[in-house]
Coordinates of C-alpha atoms and ligand atoms in Angstrom, one line a residue:
X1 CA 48.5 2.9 -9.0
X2 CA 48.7 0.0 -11.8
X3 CA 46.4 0.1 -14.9
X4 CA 45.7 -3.1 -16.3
X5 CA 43.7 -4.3 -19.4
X6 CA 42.3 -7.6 -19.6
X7 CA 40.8 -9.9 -22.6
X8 CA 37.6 -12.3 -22.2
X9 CA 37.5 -14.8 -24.6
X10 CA 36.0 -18.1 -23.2
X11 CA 32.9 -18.0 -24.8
X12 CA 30.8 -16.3 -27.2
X13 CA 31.5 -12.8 -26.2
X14 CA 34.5 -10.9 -26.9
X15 CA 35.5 -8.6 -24.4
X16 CA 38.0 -5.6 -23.6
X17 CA 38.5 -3.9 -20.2
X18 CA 40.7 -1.5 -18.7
X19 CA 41.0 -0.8 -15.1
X20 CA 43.1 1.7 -12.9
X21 CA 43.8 1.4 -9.6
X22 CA 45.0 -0.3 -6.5
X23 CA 43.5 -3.4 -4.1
X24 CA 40.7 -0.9 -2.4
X25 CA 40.0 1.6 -5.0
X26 CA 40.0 1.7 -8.6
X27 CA 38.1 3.3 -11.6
X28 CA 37.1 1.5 -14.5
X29 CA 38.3 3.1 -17.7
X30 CA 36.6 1.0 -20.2
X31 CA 34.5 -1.8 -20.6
X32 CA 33.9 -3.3 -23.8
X33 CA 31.8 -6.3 -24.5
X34 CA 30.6 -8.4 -28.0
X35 CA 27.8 -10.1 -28.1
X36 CA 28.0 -12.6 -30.4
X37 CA 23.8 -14.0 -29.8
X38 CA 22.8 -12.9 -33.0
X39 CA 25.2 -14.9 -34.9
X40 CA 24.7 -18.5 -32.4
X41 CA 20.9 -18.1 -31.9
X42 CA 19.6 -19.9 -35.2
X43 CA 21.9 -22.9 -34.2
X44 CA 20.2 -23.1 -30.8
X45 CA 23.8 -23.3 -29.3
X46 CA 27.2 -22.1 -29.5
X47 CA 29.1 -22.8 -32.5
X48 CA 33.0 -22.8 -31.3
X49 CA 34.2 -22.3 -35.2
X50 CA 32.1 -19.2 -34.8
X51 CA 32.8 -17.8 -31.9
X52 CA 36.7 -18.4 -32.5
X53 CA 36.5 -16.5 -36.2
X54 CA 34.3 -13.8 -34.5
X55 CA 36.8 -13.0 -31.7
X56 CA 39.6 -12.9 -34.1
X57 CA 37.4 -10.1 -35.9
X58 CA 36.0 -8.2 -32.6
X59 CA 39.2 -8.1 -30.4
X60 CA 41.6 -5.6 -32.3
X61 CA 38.4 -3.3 -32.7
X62 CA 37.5 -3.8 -29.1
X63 CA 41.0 -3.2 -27.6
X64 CA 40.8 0.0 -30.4
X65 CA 37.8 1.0 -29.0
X66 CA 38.8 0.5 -24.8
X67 CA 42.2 2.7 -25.7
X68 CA 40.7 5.2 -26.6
X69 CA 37.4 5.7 -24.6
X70 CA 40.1 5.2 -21.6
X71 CA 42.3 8.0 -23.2
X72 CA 45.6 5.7 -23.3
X73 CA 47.9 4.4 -25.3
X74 CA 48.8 1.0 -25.1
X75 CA 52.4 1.5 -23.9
X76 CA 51.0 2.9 -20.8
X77 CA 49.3 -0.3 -19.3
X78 CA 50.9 -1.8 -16.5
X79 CA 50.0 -5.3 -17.2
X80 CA 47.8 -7.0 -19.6
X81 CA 45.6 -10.0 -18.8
X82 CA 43.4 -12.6 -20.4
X83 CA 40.8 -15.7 -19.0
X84 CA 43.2 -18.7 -19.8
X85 CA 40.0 -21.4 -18.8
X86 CA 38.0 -22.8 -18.6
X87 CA 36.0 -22.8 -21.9
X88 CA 36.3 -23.2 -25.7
X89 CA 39.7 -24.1 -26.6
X90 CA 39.7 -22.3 -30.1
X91 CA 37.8 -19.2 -28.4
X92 CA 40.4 -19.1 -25.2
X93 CA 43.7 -18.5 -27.7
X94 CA 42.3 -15.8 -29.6
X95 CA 42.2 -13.2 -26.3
X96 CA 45.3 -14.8 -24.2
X97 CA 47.3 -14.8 -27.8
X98 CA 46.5 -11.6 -28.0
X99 CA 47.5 -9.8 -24.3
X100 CA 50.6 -12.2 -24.7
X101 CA 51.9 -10.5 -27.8
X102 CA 50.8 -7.2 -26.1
X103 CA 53.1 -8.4 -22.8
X104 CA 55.9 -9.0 -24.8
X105 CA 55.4 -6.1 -26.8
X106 CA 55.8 -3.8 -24.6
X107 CA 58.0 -5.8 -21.9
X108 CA 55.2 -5.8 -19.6
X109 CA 53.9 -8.5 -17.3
X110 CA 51.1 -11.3 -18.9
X111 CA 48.2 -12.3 -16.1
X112 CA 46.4 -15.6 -17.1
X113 CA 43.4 -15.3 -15.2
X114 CA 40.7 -17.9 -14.5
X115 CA 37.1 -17.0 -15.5
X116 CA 35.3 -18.3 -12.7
X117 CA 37.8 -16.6 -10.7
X118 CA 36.6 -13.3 -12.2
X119 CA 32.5 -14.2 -11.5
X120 CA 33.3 -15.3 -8.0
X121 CA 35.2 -12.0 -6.9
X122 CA 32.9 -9.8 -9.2
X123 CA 30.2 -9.1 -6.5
X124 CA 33.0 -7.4 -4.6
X125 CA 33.2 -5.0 -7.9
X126 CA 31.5 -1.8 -7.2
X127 CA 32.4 0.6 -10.3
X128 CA 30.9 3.5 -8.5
X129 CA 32.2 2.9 -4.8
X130 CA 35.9 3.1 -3.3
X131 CA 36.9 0.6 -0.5
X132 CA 34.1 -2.0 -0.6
X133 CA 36.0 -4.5 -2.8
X134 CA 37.4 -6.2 0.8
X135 CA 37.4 -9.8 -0.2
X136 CA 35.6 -11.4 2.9
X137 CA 34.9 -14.6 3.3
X138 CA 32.2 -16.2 1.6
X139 CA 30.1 -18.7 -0.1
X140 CA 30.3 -18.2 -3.3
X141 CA 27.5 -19.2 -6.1
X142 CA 28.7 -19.0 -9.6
X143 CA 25.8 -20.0 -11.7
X144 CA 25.8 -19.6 -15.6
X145 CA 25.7 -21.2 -18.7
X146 CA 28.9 -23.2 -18.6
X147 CA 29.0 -23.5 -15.1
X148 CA 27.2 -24.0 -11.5
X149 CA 29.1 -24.0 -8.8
X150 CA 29.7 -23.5 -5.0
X151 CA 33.2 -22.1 -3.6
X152 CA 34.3 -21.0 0.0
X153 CA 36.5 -17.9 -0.9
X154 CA 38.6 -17.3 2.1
X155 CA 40.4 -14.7 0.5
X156 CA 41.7 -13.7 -2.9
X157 CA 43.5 -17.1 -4.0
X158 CA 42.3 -19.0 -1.2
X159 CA 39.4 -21.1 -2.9
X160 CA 37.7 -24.3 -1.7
X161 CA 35.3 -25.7 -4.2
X162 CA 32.4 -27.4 -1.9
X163 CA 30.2 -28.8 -4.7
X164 CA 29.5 -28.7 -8.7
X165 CA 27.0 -30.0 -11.5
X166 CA 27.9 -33.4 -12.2
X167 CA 25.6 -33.1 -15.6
X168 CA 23.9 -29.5 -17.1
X169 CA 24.5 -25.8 -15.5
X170 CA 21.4 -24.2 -14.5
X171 CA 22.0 -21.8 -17.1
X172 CA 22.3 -24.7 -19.6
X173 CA 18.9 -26.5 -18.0
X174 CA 17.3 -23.4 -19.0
X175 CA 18.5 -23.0 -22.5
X176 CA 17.1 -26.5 -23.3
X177 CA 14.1 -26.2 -21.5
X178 CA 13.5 -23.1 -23.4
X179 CA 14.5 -24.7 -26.7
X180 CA 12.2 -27.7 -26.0
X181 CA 9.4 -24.9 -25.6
X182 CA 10.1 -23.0 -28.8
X183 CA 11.4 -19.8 -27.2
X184 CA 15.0 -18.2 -27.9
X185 CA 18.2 -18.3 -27.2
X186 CA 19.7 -17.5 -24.3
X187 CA 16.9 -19.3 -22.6
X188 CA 16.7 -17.9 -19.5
X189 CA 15.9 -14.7 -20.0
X190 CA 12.5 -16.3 -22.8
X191 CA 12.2 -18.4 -19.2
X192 CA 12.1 -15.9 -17.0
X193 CA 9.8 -13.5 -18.1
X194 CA 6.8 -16.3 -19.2
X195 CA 7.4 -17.3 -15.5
X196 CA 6.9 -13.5 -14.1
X197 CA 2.8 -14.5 -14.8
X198 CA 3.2 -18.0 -14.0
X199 CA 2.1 -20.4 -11.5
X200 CA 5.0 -22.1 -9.9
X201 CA 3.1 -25.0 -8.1
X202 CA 0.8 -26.1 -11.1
X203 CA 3.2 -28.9 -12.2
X204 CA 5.2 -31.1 -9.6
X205 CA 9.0 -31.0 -11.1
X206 CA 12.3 -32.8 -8.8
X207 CA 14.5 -31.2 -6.9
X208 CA 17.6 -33.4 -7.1
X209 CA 20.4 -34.4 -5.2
X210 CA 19.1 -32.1 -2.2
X211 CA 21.1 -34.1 0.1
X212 CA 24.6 -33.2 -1.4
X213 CA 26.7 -30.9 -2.1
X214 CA 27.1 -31.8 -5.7
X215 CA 23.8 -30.3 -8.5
X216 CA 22.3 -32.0 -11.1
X217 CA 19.5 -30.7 -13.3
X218 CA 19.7 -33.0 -16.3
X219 CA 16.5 -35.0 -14.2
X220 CA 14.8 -31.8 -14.0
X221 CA 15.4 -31.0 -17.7
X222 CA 14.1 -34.6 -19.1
X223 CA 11.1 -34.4 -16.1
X224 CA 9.8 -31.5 -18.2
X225 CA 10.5 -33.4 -21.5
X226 CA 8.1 -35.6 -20.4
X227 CA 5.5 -33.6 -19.1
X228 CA 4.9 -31.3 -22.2
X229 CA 3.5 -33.7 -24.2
X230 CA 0.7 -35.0 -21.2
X231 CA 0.0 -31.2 -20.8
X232 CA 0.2 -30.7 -24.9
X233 CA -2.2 -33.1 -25.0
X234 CA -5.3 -31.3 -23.2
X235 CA -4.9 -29.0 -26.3
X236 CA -4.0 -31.2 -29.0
X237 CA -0.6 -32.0 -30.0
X238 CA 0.7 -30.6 -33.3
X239 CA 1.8 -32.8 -36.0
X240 CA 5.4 -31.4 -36.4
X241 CA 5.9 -31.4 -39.8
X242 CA 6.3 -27.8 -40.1
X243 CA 8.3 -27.1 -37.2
X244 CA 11.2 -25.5 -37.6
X245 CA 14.5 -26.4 -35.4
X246 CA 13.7 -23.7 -32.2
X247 CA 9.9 -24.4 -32.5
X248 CA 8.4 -26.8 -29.9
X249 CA 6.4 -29.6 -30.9
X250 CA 3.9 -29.4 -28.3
X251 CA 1.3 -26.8 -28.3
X252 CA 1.0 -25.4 -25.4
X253 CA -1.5 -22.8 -24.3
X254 CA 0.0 -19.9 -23.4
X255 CA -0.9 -19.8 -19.6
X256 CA 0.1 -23.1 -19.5
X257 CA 3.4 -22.3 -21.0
X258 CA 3.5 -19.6 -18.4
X259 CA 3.0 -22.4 -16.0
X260 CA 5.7 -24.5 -16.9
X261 CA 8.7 -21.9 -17.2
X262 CA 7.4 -20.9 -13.5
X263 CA 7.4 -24.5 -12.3
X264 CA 10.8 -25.1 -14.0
X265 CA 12.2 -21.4 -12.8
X266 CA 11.2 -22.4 -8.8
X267 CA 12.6 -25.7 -9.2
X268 CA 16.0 -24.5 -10.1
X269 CA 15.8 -21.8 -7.7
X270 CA 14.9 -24.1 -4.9
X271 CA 18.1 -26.4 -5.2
X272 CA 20.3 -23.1 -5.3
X273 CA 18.9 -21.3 -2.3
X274 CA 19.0 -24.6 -0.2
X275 CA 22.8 -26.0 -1.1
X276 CA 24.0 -22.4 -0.9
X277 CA 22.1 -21.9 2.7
X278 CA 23.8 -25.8 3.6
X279 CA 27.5 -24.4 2.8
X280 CA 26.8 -21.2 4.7
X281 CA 25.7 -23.3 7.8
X282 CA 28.6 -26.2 7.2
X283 CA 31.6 -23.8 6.7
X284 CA 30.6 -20.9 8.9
X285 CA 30.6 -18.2 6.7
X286 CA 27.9 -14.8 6.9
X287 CA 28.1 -13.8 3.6
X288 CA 26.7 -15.5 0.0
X289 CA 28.4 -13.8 -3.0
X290 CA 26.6 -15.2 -6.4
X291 CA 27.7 -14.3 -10.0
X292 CA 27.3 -15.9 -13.8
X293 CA 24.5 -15.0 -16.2
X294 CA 21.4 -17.2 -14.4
X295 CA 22.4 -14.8 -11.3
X296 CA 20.6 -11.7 -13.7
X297 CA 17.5 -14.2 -13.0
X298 CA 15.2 -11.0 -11.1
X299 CA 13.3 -13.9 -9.3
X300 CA 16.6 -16.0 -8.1
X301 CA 18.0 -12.7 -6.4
X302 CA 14.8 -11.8 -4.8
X303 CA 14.6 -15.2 -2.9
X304 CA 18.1 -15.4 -2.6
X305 CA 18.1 -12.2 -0.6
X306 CA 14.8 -13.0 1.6
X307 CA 16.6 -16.2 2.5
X308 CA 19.8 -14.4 3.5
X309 CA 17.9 -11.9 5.4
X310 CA 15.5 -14.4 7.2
X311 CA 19.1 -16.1 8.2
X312 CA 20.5 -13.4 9.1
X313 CA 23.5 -14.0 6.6
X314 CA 24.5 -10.6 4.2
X315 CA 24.1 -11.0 0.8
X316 CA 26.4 -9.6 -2.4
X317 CA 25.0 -10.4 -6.2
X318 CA 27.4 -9.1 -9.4
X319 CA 25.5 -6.3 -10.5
X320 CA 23.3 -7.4 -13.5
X321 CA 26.1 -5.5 -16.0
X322 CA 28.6 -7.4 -14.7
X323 CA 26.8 -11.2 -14.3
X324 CA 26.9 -12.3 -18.0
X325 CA 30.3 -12.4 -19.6
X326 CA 33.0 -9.3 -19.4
X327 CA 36.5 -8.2 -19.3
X328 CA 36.2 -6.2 -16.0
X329 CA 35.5 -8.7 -13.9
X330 CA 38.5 -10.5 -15.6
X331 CA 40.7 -6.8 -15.2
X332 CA 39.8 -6.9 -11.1
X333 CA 40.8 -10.2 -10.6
X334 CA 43.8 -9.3 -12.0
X335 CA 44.3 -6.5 -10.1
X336 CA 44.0 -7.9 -6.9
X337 CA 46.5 -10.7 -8.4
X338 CA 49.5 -8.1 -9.2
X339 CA 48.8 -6.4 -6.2
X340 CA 49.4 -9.8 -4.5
X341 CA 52.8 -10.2 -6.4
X342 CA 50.9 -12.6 -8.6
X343 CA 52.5 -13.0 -12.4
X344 CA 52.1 -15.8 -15.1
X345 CA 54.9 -16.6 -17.8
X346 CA 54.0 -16.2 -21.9
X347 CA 54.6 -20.1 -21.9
X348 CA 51.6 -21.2 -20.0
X349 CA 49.3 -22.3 -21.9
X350 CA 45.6 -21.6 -22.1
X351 CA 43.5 -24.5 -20.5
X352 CA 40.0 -25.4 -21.9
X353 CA 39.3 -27.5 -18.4
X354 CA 41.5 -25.1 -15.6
X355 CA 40.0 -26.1 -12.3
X356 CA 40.2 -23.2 -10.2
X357 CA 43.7 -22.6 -8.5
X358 CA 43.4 -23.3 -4.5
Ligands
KG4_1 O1 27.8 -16.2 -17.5 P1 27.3 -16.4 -18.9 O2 27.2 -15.2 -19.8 O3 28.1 -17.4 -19.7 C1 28.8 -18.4 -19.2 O4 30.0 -18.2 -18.7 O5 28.3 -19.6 -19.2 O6 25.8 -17.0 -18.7 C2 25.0 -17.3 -19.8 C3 23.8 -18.1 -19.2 C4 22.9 -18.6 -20.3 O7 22.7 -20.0 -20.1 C5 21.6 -17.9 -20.1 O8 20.4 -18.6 -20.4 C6 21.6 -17.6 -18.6 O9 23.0 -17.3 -18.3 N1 20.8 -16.5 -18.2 C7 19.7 -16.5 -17.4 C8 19.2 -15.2 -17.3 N2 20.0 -14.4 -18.1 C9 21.0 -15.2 -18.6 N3 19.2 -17.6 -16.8 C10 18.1 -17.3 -16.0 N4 17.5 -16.1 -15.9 C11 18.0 -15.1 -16.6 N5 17.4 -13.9 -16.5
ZN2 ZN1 30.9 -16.9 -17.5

């Protein structure tokens, strides 16, 4: 029985976990997450000078907070772990500086964990369940805001990426879709829920590069761009001059807006369902894993599932807790790493591109 306790810091959310257990059952002592939404949204974006400062405040609060809801002092963790990549540079330091000193501290070992590594094994997590964490093979779909991505996972370590954006993550496409529509930020949950009443085949929107392996969705993203201001135009456009930076310029009706976060929704959800259902049927796999914040997308799980069960192929999604950013998923990954005799050194060094280690 190990207890580990990992930091999250790619990103905008700061996050604490600590996890207790072996590879096939564990318990979840603590799970602490930051949101940090409030303090990005008015920019539209992530600010990295922002998230950075507001780690450096939320972490030693967080890892407080974990210790004690856990009941444990820190002297009794086995190992302590932290996402060293990819993401912000300034925002990666702050957590892996952080379970480094605790590592040397207390003379325990350091796990440098990779984040995609922790959404691509965090369907397997089941906080409630004991011995359902078997990593099987799989096709894996990490979708989110930094990334979209398909992996064969033959095992924990044994990755084979099959195909990546070459341009915007789906969770980035729907950001600036949203933000060209004057909704907030994050923009795909704004997306999703105008789409829940919307029409997906009112407006004609690509499905790119169907025929490979790779994704692109900046075509999608400027195909809308285009057609707001031809369906603005059947109700007048507005001058602009008092929008602010998140408002849209185009007036759009609001079934019509409905209309075109369905349309843009079904075409992203399309391209998924059929590259995941390609690298099921090229690398022989029968189960789809998918994890990253789009995967809490209510409408992408639901087709994702009647696809897998029409194919006869069983399907895993994160739970919706665990999809957007966390430590836990970060504390299991590193779990099943010690218990595989994996351990990193103090001197490596965080990486802001770390391709995941095959
Ligand atoms: O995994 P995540 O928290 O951060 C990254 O590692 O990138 O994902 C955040 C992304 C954002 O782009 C957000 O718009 C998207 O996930 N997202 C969604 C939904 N909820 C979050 N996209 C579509 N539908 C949703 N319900
Ligand atoms: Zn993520």
């Amino acid at each position: 029985m190990k207890t580990v306790l990992a930091l999250e810091t790619s990103c905008d959310e700061t996050a604490v976990a600590i996890l207790r257990g072996t590879e096939s059952r564990y318990d979840l002592l603590a799970s602490e997450v930051a949101s940090q939404i409030a303090a990005h949204e008015k920019y539209g974006g992530i600010v990295p000078e922002i998230a950075s400062r507001n780690h450096l405040i939320y972490a030693p609060r967080l890892l407080n907070r974990a210790a004690s809801a856990a009941k444990i002092r820190l002297s009794e963790i086995d190992a302590f772990a932290a996402t060293a990549g990819p993401g912000l540079a300034s925002s990666l330091m702050i957590g892996a500086s952080i379970a480094k000193g605790l590592s040397i501290g207390f003379g325990k070992p350091y796990l440098a964990i990779n984040h995609l590594e922790g959404h691509l094994l965090s369907p397997f997590f089941r906080a409630d369940k004991d011995g359902e964490n078997e990593i099987r093979p799989n096709v894996s779909l990490i979708v989110s805001g930094g990334h979209t991505m398909l992996v064969l996972v033959r095992g924990v370590t044994k990755y084979h990426l099959v195909g990546r954006t070459v341009d915007d993550a789906a969770g980035e496409a729907f950001d600036k879709v949203a933000k060209m529509l004057g909704l907030g930020y994050p923009g795909g949950p704004e997306i999703e829920k105008r789409a829940r009443d919307g029409d997906p085949k009112r407006f004609e929107l690509p499905r790119s590069m169907l025929g490979s392996e790779n994704f692109s969705f900046s075509g999608l993203k400027t195909a809308v761009r285009y057609l707001l201001p031809k369906v603005a135009g059947q109700f007048g456009e507005t001058t602009g001059r008092e929008r602010r930076p998140t408002q849209t310029l185009y007036d759009l009706d609001e079934q019509t807006l409905r209309d075109v976060c369905a349309s843009f929704q079904q075409a992203v959800i399309d391209v998924l369902i059929a590259k995941t259902v390609a690298a099921v049927q090229k690398y022989r796999v029968d189960l789809v894993t998918m994890s990253g914040g789009v995967s809490c997308n209510q409408e992408l799980r639901r087709q994702m599932r009647e696809t897998c069960v029409r194919k006869g192929i069983e399907f895993k999604s994160a739970e919706p807790w665990l999809c957007t950013d966390n430590a836990a998923m970060i504390a299991f990954a590193a779990m099943l790493r010690l218990c595989v005799g994996y351990e990193s050194q103090v001197t490596d060094e965080i990486d802001p591109n770390l391709a995941l280690a095959l």
